[in-house]
Coordinates of C-alpha atoms and ligand atoms in Angstrom, one line a residue:
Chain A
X1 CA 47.1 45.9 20.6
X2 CA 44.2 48.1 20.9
X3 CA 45.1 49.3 24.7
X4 CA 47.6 48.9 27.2
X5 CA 45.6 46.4 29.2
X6 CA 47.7 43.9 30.9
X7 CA 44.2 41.8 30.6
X8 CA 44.4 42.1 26.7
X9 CA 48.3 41.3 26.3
X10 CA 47.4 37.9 27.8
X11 CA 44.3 36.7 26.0
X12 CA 45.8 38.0 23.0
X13 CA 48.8 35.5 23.8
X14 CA 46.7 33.3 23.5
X15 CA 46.8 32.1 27.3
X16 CA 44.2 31.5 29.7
X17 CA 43.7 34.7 32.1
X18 CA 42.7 35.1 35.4
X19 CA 40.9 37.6 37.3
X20 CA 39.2 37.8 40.2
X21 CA 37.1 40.2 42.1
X22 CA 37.7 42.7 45.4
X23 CA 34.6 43.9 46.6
X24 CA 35.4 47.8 48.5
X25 CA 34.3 47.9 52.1
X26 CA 31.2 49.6 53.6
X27 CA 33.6 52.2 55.5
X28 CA 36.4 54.5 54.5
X29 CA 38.8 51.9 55.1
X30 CA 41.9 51.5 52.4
X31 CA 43.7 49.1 54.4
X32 CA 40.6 46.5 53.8
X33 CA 41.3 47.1 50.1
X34 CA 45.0 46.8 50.3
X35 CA 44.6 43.8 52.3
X36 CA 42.7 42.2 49.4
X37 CA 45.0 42.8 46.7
X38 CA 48.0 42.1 48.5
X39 CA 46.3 39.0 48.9
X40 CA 45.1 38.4 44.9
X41 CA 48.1 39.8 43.9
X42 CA 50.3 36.8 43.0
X43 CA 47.2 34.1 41.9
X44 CA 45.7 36.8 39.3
X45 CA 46.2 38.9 36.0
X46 CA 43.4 41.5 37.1
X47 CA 41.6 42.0 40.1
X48 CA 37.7 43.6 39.2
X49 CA 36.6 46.0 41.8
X50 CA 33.0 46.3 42.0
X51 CA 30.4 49.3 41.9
X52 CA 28.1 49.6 44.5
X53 CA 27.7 45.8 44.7
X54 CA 23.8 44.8 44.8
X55 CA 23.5 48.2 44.9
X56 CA 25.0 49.0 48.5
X57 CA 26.9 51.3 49.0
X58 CA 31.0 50.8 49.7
X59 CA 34.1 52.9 49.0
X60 CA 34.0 53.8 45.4
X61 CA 35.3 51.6 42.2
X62 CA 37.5 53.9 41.1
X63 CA 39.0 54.8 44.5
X64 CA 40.1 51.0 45.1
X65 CA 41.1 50.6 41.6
X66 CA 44.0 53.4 42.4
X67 CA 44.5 51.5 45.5
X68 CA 44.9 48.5 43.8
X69 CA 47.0 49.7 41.0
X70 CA 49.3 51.4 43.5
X71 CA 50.2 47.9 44.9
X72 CA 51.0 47.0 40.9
X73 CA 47.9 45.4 40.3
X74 CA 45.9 45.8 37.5
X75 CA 42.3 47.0 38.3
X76 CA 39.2 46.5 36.2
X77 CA 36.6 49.4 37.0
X78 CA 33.3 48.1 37.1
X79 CA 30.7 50.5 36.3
X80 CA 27.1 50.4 36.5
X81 CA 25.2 52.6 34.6
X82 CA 22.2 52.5 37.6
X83 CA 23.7 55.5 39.3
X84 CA 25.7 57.5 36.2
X85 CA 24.1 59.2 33.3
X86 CA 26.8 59.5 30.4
X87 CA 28.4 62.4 31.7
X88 CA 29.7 60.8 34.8
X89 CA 30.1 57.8 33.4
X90 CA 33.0 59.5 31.0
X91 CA 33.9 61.6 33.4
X92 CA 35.3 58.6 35.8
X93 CA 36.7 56.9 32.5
X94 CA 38.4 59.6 31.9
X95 CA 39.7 60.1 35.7
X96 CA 40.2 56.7 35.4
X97 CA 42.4 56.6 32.8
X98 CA 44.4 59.5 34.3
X99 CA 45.6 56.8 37.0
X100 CA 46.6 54.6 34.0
X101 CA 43.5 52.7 34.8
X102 CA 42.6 51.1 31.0
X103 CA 39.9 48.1 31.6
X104 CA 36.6 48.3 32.4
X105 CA 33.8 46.5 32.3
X106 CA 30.3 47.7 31.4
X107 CA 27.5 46.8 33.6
X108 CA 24.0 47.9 33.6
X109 CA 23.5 47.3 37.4
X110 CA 21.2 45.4 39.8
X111 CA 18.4 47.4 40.6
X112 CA 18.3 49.8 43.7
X113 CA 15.5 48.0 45.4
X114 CA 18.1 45.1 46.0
X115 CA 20.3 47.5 48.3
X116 CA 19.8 49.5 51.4
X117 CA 18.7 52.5 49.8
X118 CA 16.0 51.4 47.8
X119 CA 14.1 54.4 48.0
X120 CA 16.6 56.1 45.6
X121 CA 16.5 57.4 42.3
X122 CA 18.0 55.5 39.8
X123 CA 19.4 56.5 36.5
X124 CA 19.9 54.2 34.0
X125 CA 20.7 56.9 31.0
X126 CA 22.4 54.0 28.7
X127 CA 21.9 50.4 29.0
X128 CA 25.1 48.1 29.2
X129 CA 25.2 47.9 25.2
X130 CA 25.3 51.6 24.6
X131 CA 28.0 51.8 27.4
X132 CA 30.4 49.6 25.5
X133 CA 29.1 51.4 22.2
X134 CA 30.5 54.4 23.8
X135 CA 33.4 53.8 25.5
X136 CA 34.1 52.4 22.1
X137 CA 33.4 55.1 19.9
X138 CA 35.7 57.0 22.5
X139 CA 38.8 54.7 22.2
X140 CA 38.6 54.2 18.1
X141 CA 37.2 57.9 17.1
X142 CA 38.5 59.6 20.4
X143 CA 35.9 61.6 20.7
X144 CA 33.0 61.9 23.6
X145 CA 29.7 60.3 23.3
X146 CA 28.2 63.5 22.3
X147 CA 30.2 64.2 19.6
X148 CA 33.2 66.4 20.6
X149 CA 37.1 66.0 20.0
X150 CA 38.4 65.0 22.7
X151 CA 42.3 66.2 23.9
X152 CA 43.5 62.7 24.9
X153 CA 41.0 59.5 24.5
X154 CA 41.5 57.2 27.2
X155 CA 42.0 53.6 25.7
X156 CA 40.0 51.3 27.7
X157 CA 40.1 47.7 27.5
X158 CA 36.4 46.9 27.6
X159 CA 34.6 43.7 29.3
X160 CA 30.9 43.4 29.9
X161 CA 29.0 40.6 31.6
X162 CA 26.8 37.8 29.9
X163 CA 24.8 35.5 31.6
X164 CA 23.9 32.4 30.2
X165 CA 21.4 31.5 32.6
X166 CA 19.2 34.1 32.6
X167 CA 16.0 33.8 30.4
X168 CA 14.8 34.1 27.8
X169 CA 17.7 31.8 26.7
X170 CA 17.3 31.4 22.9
X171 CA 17.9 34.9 23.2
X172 CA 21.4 35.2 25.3
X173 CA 23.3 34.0 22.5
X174 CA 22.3 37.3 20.5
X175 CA 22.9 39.4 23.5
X176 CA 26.1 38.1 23.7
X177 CA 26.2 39.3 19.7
X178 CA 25.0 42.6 20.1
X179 CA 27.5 43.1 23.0
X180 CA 30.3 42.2 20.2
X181 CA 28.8 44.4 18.1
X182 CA 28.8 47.4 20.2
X183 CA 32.5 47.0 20.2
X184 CA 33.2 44.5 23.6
X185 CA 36.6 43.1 24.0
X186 CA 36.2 40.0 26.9
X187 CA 33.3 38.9 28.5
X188 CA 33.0 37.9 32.2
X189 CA 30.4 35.5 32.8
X190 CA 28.1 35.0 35.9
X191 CA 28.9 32.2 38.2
X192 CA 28.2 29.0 36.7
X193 CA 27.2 26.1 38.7
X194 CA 25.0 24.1 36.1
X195 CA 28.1 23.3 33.4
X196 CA 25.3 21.5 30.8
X197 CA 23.9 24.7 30.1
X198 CA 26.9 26.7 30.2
X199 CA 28.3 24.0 27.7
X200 CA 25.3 24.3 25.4
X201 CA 25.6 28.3 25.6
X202 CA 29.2 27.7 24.6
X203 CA 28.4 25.7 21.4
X204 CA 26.2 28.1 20.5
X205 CA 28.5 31.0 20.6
X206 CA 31.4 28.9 18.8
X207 CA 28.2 28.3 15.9
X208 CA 28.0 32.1 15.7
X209 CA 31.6 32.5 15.7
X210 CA 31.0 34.7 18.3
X211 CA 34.7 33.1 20.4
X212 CA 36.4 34.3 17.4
X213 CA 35.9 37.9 17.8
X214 CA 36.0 38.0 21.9
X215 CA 37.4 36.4 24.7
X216 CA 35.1 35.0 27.2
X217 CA 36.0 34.0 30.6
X218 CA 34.2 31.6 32.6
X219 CA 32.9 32.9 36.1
X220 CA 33.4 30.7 39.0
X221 CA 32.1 30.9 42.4
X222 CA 33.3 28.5 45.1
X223 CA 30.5 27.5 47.7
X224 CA 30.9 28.5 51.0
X225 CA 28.2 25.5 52.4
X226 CA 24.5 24.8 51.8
X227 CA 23.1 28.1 53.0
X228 CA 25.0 29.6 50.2
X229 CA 23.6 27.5 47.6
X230 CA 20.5 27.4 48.8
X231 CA 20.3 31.0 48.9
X232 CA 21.8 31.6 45.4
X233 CA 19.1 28.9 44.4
X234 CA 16.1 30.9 45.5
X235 CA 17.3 34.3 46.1
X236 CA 19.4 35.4 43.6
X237 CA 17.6 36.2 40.0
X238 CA 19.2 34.7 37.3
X239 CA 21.1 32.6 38.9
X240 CA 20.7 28.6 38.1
X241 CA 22.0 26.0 40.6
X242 CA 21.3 22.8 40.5
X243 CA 19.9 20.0 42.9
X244 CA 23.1 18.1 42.2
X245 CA 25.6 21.4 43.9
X246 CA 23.2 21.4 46.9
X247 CA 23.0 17.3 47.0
X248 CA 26.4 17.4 46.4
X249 CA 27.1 19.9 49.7
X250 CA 24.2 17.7 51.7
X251 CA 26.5 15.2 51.3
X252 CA 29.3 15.8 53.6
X253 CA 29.1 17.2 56.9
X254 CA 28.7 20.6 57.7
X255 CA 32.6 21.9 58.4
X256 CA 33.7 20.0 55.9
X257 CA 31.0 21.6 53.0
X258 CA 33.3 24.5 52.4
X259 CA 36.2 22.6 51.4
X260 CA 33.8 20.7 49.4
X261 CA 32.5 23.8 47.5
X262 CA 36.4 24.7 46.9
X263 CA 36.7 21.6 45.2
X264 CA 34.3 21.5 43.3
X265 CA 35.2 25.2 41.8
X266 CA 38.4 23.5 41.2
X267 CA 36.7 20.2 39.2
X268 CA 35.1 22.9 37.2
X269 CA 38.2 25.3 36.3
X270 CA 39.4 21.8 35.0
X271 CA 36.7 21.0 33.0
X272 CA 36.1 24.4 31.5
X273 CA 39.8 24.5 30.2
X274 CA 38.7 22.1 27.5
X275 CA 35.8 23.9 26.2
X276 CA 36.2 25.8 23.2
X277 CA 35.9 29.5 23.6
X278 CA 36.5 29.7 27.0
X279 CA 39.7 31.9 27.3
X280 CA 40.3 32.3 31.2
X281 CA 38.1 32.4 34.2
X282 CA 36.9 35.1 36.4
X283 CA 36.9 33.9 40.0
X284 CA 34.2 35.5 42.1
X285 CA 34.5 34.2 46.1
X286 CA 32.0 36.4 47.1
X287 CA 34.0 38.4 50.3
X288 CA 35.7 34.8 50.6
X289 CA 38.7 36.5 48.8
X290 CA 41.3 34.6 50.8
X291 CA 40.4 31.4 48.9
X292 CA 41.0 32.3 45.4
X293 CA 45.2 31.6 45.9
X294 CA 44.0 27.7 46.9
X295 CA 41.4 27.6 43.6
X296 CA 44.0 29.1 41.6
X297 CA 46.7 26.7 42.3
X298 CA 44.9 23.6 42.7
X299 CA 43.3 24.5 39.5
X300 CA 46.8 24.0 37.8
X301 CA 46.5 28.0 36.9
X302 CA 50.0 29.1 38.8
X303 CA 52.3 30.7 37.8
X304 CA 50.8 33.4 36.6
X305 CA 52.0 34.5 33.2
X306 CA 54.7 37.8 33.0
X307 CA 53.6 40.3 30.6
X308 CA 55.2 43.4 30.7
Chain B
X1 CA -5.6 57.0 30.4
X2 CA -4.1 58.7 33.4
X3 CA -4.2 56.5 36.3
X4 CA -4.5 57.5 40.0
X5 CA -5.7 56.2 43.0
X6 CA -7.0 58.5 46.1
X7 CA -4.2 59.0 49.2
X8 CA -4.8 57.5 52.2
X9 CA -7.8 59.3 54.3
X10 CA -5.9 60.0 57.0
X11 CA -3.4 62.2 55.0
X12 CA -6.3 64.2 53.3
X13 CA -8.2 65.0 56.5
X14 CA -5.0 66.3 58.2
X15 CA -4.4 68.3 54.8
X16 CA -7.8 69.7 55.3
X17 CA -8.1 70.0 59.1
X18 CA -7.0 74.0 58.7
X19 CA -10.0 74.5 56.7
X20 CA -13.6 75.5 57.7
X21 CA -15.3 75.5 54.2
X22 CA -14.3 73.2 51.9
X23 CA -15.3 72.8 47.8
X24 CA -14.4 69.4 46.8
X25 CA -14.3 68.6 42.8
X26 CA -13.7 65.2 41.1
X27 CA -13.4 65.0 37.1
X28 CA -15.5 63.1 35.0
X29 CA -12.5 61.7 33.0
X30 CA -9.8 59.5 33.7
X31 CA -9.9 59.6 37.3
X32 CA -13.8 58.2 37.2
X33 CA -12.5 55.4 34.9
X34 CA -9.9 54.2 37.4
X35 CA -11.9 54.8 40.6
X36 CA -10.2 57.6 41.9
X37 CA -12.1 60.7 41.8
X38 CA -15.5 60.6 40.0
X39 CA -18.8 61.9 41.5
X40 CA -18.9 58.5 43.7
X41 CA -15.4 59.2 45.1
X42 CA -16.3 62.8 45.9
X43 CA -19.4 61.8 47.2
X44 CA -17.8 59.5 49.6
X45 CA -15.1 61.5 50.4
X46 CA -16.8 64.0 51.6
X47 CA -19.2 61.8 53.9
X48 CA -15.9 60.9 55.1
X49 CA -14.5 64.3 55.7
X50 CA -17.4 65.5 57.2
X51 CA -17.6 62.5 59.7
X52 CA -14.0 63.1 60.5
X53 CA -14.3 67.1 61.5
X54 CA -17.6 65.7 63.3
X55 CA -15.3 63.6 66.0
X56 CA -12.8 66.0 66.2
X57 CA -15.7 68.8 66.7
X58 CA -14.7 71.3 64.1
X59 CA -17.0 73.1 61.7
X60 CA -16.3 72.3 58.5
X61 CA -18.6 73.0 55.5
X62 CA -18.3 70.7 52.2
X63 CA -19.7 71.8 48.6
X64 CA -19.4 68.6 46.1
X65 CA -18.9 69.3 42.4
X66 CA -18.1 67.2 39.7
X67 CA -17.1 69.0 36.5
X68 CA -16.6 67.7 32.7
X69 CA -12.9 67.5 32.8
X70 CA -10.3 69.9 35.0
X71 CA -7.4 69.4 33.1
X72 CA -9.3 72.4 30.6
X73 CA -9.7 76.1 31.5
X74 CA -13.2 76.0 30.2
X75 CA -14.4 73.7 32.8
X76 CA -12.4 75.1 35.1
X77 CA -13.8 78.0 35.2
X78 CA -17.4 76.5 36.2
X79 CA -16.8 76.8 40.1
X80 CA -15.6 80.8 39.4
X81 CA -18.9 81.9 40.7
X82 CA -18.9 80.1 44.0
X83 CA -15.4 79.4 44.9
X84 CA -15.3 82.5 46.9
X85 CA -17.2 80.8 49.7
X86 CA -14.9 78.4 50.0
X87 CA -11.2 78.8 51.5
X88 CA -9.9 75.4 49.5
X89 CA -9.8 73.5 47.0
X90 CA -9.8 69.6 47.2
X91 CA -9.3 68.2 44.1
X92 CA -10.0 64.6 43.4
X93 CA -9.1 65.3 39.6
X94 CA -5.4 64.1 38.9
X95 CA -2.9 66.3 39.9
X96 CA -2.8 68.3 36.4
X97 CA -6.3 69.5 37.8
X98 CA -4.9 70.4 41.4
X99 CA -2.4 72.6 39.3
X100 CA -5.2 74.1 37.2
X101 CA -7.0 75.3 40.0
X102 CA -4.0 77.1 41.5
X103 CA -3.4 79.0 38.3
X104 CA -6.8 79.8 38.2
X105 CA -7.4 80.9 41.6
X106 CA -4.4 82.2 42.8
X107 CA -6.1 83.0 46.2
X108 CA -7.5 79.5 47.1
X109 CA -5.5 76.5 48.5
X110 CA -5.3 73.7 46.2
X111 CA -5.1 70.5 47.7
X112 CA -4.6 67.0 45.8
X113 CA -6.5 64.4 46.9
X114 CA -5.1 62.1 45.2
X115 CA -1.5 60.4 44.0
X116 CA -1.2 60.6 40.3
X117 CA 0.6 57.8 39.1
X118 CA 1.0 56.7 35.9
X119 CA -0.3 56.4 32.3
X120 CA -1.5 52.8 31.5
X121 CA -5.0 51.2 31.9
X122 CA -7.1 48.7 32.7
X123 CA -5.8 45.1 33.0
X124 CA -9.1 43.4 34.6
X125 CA -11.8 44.7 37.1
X126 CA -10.0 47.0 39.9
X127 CA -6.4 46.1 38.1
X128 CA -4.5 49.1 36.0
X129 CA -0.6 48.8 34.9
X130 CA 1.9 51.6 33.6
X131 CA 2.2 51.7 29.7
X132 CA 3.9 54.5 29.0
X133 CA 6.6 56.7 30.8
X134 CA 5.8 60.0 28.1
X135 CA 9.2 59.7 27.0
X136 CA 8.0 62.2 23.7
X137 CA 9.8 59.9 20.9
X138 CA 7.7 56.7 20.9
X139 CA 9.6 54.0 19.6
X140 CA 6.8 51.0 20.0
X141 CA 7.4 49.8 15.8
X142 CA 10.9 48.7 17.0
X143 CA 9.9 47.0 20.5
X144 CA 6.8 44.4 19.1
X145 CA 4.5 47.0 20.6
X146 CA 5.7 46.8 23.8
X147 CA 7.7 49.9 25.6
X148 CA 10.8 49.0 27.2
X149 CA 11.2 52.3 29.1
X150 CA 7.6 51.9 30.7
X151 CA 7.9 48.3 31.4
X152 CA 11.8 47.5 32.2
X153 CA 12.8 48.2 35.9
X154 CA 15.6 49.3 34.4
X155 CA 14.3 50.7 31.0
X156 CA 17.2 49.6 29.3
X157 CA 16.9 49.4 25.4
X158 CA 18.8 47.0 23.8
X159 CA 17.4 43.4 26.0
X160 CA 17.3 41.6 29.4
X161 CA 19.3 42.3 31.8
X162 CA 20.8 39.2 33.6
X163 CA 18.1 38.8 36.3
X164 CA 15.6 38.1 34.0
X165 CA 13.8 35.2 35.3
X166 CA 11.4 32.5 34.0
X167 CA 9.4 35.8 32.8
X168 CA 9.7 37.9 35.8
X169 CA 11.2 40.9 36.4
X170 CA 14.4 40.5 39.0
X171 CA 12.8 43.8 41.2
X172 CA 9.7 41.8 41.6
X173 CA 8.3 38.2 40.5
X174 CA 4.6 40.4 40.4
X175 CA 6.0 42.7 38.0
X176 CA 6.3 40.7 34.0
X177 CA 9.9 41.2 32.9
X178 CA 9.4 44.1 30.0
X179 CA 12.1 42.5 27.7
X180 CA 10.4 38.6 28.0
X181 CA 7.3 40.0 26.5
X182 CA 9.0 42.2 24.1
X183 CA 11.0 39.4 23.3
X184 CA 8.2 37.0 22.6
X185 CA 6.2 39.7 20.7
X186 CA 9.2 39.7 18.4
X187 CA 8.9 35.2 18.2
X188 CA 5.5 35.8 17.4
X189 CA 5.9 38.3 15.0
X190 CA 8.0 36.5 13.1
X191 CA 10.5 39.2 13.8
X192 CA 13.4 38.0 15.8
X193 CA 16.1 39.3 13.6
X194 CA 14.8 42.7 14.7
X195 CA 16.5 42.1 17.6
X196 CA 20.3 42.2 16.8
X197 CA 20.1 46.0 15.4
X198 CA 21.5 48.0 18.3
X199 CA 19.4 50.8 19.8
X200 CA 21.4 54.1 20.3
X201 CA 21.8 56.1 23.7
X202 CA 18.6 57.4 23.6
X203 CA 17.7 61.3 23.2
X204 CA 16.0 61.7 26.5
X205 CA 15.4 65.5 25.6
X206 CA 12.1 64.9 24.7
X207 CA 11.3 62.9 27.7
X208 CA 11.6 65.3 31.2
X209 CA 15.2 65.5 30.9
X210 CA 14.3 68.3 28.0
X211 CA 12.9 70.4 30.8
X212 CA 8.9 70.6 30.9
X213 CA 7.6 69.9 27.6
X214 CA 4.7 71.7 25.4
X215 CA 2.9 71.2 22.7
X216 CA 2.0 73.7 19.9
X217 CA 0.1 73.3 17.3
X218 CA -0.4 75.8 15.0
X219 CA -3.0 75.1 12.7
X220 CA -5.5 75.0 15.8
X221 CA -4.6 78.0 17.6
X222 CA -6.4 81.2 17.7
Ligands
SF4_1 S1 8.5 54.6 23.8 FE1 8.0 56.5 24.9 S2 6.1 57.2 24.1 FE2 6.3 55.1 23.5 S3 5.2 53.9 25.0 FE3 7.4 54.0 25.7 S4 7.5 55.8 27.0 FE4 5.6 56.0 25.9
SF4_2 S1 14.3 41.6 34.6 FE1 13.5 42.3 32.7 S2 12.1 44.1 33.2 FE2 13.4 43.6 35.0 S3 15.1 45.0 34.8 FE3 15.8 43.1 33.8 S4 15.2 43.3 31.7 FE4 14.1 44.9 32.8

């Protein structure tokens, strides 16, 4: 074992993990956070706590994380490198890691314009690649990305996100390779809704060998109704839904279209346990939390396993 | 080229309102190039000016010059022996000139007329786009040609990010996605191999982060 990562003793055992996502509130409220993972708690392995979600700002990642992990859950810091040049980006690792915090995942960050302060500065010292390269170079050489010695090198467990839909797609397989290359552990992908292409992405990784030295899990987002999908449709960038997940939520009337998109997170958890390469799922109800137990189960993933 | 385009008229004539006598200057370089602040644009902004003070009924006398370039203490120095009549400067030149005529003329206002914006060129009539973000270590021979730290929202190094869509950039579908291009540069080239080798955390010290920079060279100083 390279870390102490509760998230890397159970792909390493070769079963399928689960994490999900808590998104922090837009208020100094703990209780929101401990609601969550009190919630998550039993259904998941990890719970990711995200940074400044479409760039908004909400209670830090590293804050919940120690919330989280206080309720004995294990937390996966997100951090985006749109708001922290590489000294506070080690700096939080290494707070981080002070908490017994030890995976991460690497993200270069949506964009400030997306957010309400869109007027801000951004940062954007290291791109997502040199983020894993150093939190890398700090876990295997134990020394800072400049160079020094450090006294105690936090061990993280690092993740990263791929998306397989975004374009130019002949090169997202090689993204994907440089990611390994810069020393990644598991990948969390984006939310898939259109399985063909996720399948073909797949094959292509398996080709490259690519499953072989990381563990990818597949993201899943469960439809709340057609506004959702339409929205994620047209809105979101980089995000690929297809006319059959909206024809499929047109089909049934409108209180019934969330239970619909539940099942149909489920039909694809059930599906995607057969593909090669895909070693666990990341569930991402987007503030819609209090679903994930019902995906989870019905999705045949309970009980969760016991590592120590 | 340095690209700018003039502020909004309002803003300059409330910049110049405290002002009786006024010596507006363009620059016959860049700024004439993109429209900005050549001898037309002086020429009109003045007209404007003057028009303005004229409604609001306050003096205000206007002397036009264009000179060479104002971004060099030679040329500069070409308004020395009338700039005493004048309480401010406008400056239509970029804002490097505005700066020049405050070191020069410690005494005198210097006002920009214009916002400086960036360093690109000329994409089709009345069109210019960014290029280049000065970052002092150019590393075009490993992008195709194109700069990823100019023309990524998010000048990230090492590829797309995930919003990367059908060639757009995910800030804005106007704005080309830098890494699409750079990426089918590289197709085209024949070079896509290039793509795997993993660009380091770059050495921003030569871009701003260094402090401001300078240039010395030696063999043509006096
Ligand atoms: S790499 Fe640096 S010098 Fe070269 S075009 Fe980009 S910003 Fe300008
Ligand atoms: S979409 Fe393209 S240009 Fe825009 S931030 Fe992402 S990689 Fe950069």
């Amino acid at each position: 074992m390279k870390t102490e990562s509760k998230l890397e003793k159970i792909l390493e055992s070769g079963q399928l993990a689960v994490t999900s996502e808590a998104g922090p509130p837009r208020g100094a409220e703990p209780e929101v956070i401990r609601k969550k993972g009190e919630m998550l708690k039993k259904f998941v392995d990890c719970c990711n706590v995200t940074d400044n979600q479409t760039a908004m700002v909400r209670v830090c990642s590293l804050a919940s994380c120690i919330i989280l992990k206080e309720l004995g859950i294990s937390p996966i810091l997100q951090m985006t490198a749109r708001d922290r040049n590489r000294l506070a980006i080690q700096a939080d690792i290494l707070g981080a890691y002070a908490f017994g915090i030890n995976t991460m995942l690497c993200l270069t960050g949506d964009h400030q314009s997306f957010g309400d302060h869109p007027t801000a500065a951004n940062v954007f010292d290291l791109d997502s690649i040199q983020m894993i390269q150093g939190v890398h170079k700090i876990r295997e050489e134990g020394t800072f990305m400049g160079g020094a010695k450090m006294t105690v090198a936090p061990k993280m467990y690092i993740g990263a996100a791929a998306n397989p839909f975004a374009d130019p797609f002949e090169l997202r397989v090689m993204r994907l390779a440089k990611k390994v290359a810069a020393g990644v552990d598991f990948i969390q992908t984006q939310c898939i809704f259109n399985l063909d292409k996720f399948a073909k992405w797949m094959q292509m990784v398996c080709d490259e060998g690519l499953d072989q030295k990381v563990h990818i899990l597949a993201g899943i987002t469960p439809m709340k109704g057609l506004g959702m999908a339409r929205y994620m449709k047209n809105k979101v960038p980089g995000m690929d839904v297809p006319d059959e997940v909206i024809n499929r939520l047109k089909g049934v009337p409108k209180e019934k279209q969330a239970d619909e998109g539940i099942t149909m997170a489920v039909e694809q958890i059930q599906q995607l346990k057969e593909m090669k390469g895909v070693h666990g799922f990341h569930i991402m109800a987007i503030e819609w939390e209090e679903k994930v137990p019902e995906i989870v189960e019905r999705a045949g993933l309970l009980p969760r396993p016991q590592v120590d | 080229m340095i690209v700018a385009e003039q502020k909004p008229l309002k803003e300059i004539i409330n910049m110049v309102s405290p002002f009786k006598k006024l010596l507006i200057v363009g620059c016959n370089e860049c700024v004439t190039v993109c429209h900005a602040g050549g001898r037309k644009e002086v020429e009109q902004l003045a007209a404007a000016l003057s028009m303005a003070a004229q409604k609001d009924g306050r003096p205000l006398e206007i002397k036009e010059v264009t000179l060479e370039r104002c971004c060099d203490p030679e040329y500069i120095e070409q308004v020395r022996p009338f700039i005493d009549q004048y309480e401010a400067v406008l400056s239509c030149a970029c804002s490097v000139g505005t700066q020049y005529f405050a070191d020069t003329y410690p005494t005198k206002w210097a006002l920009p007329a214009l916002n400086t914006s960036f360093m690109g060129g000329s994409l089709a009539q009345g069109i210019w786009a960014e290029r280049c973000a000065g970052c002092g270590n150019c590393i075009l021979h490993e992008t195709g040609g194109i700069c990823p730290i100019a023309r990524c929202s998010k000048r990230m190094l090492n590829g797309p990010c995930g919003g990367s869509t059908g060639g757009h950039c995910e800030v804005n579908p106007d704005i080309p996605c830098g890494w699409q291009l750079i990426w089918d540069r590289l197709v085209a080239l024949g070079r896509i191999p290039d793509y795997a080798k993993i660009m380091a955390a770059k050495d921003w010290n030569t871009s701003r982060d260094g402090g401001p920079r300078k240039i010395v060279r030696e063999d043509l100083t006096i």
